[in-house]
mmCIF file of C-alpha atoms in Angstrom:
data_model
loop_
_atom_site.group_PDB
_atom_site.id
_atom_site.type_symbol
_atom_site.label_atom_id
_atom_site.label_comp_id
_atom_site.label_asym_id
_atom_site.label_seq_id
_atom_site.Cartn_x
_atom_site.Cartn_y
_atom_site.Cartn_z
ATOM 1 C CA UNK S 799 2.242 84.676 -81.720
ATOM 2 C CA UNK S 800 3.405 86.473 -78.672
ATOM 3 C CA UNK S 801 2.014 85.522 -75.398
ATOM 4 C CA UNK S 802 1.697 86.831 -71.659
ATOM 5 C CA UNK S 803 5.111 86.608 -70.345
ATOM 6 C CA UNK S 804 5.662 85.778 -66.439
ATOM 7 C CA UNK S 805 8.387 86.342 -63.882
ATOM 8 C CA UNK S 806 9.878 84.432 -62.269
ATOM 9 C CA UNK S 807 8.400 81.380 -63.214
ATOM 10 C CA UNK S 808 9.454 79.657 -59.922
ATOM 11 C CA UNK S 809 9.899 81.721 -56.130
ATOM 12 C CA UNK S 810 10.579 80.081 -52.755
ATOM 13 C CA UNK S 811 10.063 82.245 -50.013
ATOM 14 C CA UNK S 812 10.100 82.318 -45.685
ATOM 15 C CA UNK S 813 7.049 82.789 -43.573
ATOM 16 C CA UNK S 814 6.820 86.902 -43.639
ATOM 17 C CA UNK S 815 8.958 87.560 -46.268
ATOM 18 C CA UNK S 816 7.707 89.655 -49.399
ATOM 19 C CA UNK S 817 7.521 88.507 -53.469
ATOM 20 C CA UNK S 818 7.109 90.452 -56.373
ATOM 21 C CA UNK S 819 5.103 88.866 -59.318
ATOM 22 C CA UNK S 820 5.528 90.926 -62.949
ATOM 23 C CA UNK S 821 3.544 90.137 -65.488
ATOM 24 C CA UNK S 822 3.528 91.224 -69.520
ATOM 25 C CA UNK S 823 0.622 91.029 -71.305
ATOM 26 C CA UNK S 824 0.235 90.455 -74.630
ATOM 27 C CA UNK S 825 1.253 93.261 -77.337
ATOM 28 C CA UNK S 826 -1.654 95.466 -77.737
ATOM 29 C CA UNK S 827 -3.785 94.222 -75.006
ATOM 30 C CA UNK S 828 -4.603 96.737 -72.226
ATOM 31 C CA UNK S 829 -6.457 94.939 -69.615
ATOM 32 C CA UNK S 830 -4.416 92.893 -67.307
ATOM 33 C CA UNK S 831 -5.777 90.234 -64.622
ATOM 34 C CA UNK S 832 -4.615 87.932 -61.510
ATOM 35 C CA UNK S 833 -5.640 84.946 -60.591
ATOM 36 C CA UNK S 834 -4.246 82.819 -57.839
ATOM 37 C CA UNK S 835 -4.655 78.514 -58.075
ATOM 38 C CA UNK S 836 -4.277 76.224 -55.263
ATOM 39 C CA UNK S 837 -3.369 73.060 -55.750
ATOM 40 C CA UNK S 838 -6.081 71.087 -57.589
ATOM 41 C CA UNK S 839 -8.132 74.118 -57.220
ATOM 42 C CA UNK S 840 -9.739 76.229 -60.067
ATOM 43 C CA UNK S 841 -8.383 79.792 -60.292
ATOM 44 C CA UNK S 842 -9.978 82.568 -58.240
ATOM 45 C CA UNK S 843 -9.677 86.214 -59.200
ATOM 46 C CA UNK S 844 -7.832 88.761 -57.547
ATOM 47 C CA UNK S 845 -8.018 91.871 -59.188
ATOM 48 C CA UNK S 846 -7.790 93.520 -62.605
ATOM 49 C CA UNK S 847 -6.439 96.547 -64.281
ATOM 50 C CA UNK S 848 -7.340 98.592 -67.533
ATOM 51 C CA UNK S 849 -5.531 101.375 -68.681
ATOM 52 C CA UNK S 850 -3.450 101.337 -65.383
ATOM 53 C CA UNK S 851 -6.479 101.857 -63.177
ATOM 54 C CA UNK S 852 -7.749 99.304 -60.994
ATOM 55 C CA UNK S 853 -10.825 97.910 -63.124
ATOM 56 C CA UNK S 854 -11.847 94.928 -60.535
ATOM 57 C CA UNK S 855 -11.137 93.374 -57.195
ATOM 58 C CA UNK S 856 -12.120 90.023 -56.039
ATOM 59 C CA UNK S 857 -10.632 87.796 -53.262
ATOM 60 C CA UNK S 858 -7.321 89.727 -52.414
ATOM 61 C CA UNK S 859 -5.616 89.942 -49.221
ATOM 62 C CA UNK S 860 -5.319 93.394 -47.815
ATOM 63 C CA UNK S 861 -1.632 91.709 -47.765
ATOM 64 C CA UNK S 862 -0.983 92.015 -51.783
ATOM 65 C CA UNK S 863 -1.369 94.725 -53.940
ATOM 66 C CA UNK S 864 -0.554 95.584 -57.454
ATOM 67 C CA UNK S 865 -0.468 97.962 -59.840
ATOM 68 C CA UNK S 866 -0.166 98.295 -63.925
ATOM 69 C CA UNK S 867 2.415 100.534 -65.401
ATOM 70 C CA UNK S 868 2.688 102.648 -68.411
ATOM 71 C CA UNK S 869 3.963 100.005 -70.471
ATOM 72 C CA UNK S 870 1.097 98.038 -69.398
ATOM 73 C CA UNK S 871 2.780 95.686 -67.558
ATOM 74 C CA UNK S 872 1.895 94.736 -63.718
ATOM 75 C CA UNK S 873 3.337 93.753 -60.517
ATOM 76 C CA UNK S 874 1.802 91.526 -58.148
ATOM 77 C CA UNK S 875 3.346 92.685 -54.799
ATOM 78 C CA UNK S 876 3.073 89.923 -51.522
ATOM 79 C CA UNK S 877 3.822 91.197 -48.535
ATOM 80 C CA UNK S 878 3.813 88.892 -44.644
ATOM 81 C CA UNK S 879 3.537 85.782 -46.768
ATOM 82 C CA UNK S 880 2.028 83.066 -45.078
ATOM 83 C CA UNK S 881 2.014 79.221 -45.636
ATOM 84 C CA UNK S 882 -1.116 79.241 -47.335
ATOM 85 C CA UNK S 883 -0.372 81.637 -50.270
ATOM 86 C CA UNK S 884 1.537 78.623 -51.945
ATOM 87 C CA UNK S 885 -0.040 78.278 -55.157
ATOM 88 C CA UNK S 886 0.175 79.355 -58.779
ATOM 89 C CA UNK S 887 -0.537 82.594 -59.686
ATOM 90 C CA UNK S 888 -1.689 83.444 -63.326
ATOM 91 C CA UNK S 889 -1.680 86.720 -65.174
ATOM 92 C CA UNK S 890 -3.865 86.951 -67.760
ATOM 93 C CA UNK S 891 -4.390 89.697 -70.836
ATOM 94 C CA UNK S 892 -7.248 90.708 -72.830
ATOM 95 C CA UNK S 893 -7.512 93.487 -75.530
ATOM 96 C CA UNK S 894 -11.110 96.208 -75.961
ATOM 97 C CA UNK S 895 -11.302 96.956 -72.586
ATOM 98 C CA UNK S 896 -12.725 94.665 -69.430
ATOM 99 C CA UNK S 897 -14.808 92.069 -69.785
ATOM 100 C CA UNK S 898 -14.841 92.423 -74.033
ATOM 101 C CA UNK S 899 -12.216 90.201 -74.840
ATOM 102 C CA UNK S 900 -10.736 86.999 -74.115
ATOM 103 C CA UNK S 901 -8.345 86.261 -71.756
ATOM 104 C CA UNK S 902 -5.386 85.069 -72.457
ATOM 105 C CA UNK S 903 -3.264 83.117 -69.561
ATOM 106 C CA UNK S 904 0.568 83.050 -69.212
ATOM 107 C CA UNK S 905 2.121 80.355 -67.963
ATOM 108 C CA UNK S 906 1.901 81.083 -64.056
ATOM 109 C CA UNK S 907 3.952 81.697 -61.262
ATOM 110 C CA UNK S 908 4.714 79.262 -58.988
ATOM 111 C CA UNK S 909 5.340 80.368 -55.082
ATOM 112 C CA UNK S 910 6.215 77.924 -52.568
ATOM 113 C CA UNK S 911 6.699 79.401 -48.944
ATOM 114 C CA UNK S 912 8.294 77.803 -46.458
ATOM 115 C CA UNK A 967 -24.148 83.168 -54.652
ATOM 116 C CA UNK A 968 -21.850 82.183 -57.731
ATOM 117 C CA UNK A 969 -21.515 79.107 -59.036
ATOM 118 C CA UNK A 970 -19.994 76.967 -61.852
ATOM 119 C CA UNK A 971 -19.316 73.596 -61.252
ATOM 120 C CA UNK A 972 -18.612 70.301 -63.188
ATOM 121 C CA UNK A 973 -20.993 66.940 -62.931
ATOM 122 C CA UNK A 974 -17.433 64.866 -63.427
ATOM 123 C CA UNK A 975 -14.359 65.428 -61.995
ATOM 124 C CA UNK A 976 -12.475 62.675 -64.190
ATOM 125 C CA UNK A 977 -13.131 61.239 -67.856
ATOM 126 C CA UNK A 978 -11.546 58.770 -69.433
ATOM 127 C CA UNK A 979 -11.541 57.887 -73.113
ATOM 128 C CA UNK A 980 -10.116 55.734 -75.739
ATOM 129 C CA UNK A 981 -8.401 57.462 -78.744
ATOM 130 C CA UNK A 982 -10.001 58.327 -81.490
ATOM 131 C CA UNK A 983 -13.711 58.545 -79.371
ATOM 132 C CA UNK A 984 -15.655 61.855 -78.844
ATOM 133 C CA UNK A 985 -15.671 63.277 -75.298
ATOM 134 C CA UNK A 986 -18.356 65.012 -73.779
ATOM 135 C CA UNK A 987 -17.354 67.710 -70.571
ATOM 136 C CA UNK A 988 -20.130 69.039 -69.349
ATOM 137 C CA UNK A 989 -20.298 71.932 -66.628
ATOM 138 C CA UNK A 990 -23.310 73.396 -64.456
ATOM 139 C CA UNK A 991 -23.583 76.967 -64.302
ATOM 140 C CA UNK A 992 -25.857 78.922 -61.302
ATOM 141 C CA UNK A 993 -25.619 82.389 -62.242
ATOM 142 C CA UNK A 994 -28.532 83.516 -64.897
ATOM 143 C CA UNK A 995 -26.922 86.709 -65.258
ATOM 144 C CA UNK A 996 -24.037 85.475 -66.835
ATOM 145 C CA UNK A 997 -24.142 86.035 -70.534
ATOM 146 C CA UNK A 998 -20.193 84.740 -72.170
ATOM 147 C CA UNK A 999 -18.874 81.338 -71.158
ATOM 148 C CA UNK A 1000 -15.041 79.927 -71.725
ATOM 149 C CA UNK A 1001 -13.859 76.344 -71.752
ATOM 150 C CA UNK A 1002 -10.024 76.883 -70.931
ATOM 151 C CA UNK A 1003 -7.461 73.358 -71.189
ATOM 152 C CA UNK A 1004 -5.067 73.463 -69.018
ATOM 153 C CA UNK A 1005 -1.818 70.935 -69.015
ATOM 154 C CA UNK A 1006 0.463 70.228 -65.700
ATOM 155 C CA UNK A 1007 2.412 72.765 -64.680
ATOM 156 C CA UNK A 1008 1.297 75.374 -67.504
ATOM 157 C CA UNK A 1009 -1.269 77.969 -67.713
ATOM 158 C CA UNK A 1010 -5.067 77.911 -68.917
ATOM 159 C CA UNK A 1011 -5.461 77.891 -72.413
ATOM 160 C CA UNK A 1012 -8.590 78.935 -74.275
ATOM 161 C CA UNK A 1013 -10.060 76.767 -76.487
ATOM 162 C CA UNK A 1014 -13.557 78.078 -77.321
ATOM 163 C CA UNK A 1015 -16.210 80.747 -76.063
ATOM 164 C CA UNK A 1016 -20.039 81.190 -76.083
ATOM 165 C CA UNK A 1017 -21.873 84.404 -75.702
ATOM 166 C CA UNK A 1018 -25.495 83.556 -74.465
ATOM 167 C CA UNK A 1019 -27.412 84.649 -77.194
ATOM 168 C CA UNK A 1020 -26.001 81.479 -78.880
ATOM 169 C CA UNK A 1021 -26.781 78.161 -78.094
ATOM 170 C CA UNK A 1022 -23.785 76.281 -80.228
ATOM 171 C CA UNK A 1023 -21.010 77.029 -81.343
ATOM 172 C CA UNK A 1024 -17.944 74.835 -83.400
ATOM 173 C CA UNK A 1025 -13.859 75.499 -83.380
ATOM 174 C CA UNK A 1026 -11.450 72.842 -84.982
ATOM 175 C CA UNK A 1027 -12.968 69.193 -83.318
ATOM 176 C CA UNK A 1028 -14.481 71.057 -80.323
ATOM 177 C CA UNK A 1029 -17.804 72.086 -80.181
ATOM 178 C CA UNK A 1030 -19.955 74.503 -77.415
ATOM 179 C CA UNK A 1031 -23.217 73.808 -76.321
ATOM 180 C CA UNK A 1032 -25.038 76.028 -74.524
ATOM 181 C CA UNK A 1033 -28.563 75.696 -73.122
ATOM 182 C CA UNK A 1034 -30.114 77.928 -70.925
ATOM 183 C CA UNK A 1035 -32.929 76.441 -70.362
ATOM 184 C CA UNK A 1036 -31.358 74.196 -67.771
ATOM 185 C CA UNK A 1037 -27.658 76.033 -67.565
ATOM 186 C CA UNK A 1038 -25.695 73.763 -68.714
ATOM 187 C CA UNK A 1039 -22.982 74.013 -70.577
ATOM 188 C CA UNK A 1040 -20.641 71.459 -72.408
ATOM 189 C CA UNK A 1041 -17.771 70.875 -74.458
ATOM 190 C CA UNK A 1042 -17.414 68.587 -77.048
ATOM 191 C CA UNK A 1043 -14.051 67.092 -78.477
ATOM 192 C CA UNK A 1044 -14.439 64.749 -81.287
ATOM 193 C CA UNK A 1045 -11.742 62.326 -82.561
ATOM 194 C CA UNK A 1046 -10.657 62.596 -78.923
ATOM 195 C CA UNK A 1047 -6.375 62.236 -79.011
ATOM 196 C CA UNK A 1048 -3.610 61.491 -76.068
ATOM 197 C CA UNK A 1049 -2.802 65.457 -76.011
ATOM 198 C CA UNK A 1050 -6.470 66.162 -75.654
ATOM 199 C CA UNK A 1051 -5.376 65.078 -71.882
ATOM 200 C CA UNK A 1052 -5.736 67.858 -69.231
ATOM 201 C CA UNK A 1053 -7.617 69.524 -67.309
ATOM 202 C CA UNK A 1054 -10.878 71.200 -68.928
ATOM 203 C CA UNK A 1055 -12.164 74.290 -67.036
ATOM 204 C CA UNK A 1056 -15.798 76.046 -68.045
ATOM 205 C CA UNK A 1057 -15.617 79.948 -66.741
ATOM 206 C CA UNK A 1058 -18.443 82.504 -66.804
ATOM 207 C CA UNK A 1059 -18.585 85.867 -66.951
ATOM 208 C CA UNK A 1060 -20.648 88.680 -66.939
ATOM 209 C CA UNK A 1061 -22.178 88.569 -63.448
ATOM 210 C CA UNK A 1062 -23.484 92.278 -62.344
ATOM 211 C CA UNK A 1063 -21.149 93.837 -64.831
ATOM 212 C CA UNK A 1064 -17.773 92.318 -63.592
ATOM 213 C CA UNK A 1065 -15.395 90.695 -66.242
ATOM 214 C CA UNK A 1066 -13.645 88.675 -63.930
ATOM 215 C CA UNK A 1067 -14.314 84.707 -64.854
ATOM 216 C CA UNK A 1068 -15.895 82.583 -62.747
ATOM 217 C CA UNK A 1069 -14.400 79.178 -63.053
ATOM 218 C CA UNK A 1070 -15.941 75.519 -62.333
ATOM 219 C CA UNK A 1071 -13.656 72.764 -60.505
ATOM 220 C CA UNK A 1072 -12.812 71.507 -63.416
ATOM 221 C CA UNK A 1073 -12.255 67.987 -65.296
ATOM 222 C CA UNK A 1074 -9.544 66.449 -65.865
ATOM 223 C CA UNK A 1075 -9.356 64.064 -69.309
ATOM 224 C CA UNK A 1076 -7.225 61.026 -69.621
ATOM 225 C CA UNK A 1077 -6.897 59.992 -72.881
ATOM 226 C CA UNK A 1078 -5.874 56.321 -73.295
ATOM 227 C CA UNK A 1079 -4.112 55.122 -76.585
#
């Protein structure tokens, strides 16, 4: 079965220098999510989408945003990175709307900044 | 404030035992709870959900319980084997209407042949 696809899968960055994370979610699913995972940490939301709106925010720098596209895919956009936004960062999908159905993780992003 | 947390952060096993994760929750509002695996290096990956008008629920060898009472919430693996080993996550969800999941600090199982 198709999953949630990630890109890249890997990103080293400077101090202050902007990422892009894109995210696919799974075929037929319309709600997308972000979370971000420090090491040995449990993942903490950012913020969600649903139908291309904005459906949720949690703990997200003013420093990111993001957006979902027609196609239903979404970009995580990092801008002034700093030291401490190392970490994984998961996008994950879930079909009937948010909050009705299960959500399904890809397999992360990992961002190292230097 | 919001809370889900695990009593252990490590559990070890011998193959072929049943484990037994268990994870606190705080919130009383919350009303659909996940237990997610997840491996080194690769993403959470559900395994089995409870809504809170249930109090158990069984997949293949894993098994919810949920009680209320008390909220607590475990997971259950029986015939415990060496890819059973990860880390085990419990999220919640359903606080004031937002569908973002809560998670706890999770456990990691080690699964010793």
């Amino acid at each position: 079965a198709a999953g949630v696809i990630q890109s890249p899968r890997h990103l080293i960055k400077e101090k202050r220098e902007t990422a892009t994370l894109k995210c696919y979610p799974i075929p037929r699913h319309d709600t997308v999510y972000w979370y971000q995972q420090g090491p040995g940490q449990d993942p903490q939301f950012l913020i969600s989408f649903y139908e291309k709106m904005q459906s949720d925010k949690g703990s997200i720098p003013d420093r990111f945003s993001a957006q979902q596209f027609s196609d239903y895919h979404s970009e995580l956009n990092m801008s002034s990175l700093e030291l401490g936004d190392s970490a994984l960062y998961f996008c994950a999908s879930s079909s009937l709307g948010p909050g009705e159905g299960t959500q399904y993780f890809g397999p992360g992003t990992r961002l190292l900044v230097l | 404030g919001e809370s889900v947390g695990l009593h252990l952060p490590t559990l070890s096993v011998q193959e072929g035992d049943n484990s037994i994760i268990n994870c606190a929750y705080s919130n009383s509002a919350s009303d659909y709870f996940i237990w997610y695996k997840q491996e080194s290096g690769k993403g959470p990956q559900f395994i089995i959900d409870i809504r809170s008008n249930m109090d158990k629920r069984q997949g293949q060898r894993v098994t919810v319980l949920l009680n209320k009472t008390v909220k607590h919430l475990s997971l259950q693996i029986a015939a415990t084997q060496p890819g059973d080993s990860a880390v085990y996550f419990c999220a919640e969800m359903g606080q004031g209407g937002s569908e973002k999941l809560v998670f706890g600090k999770g456990t990691k199982l080690t699964v010793n042949p």
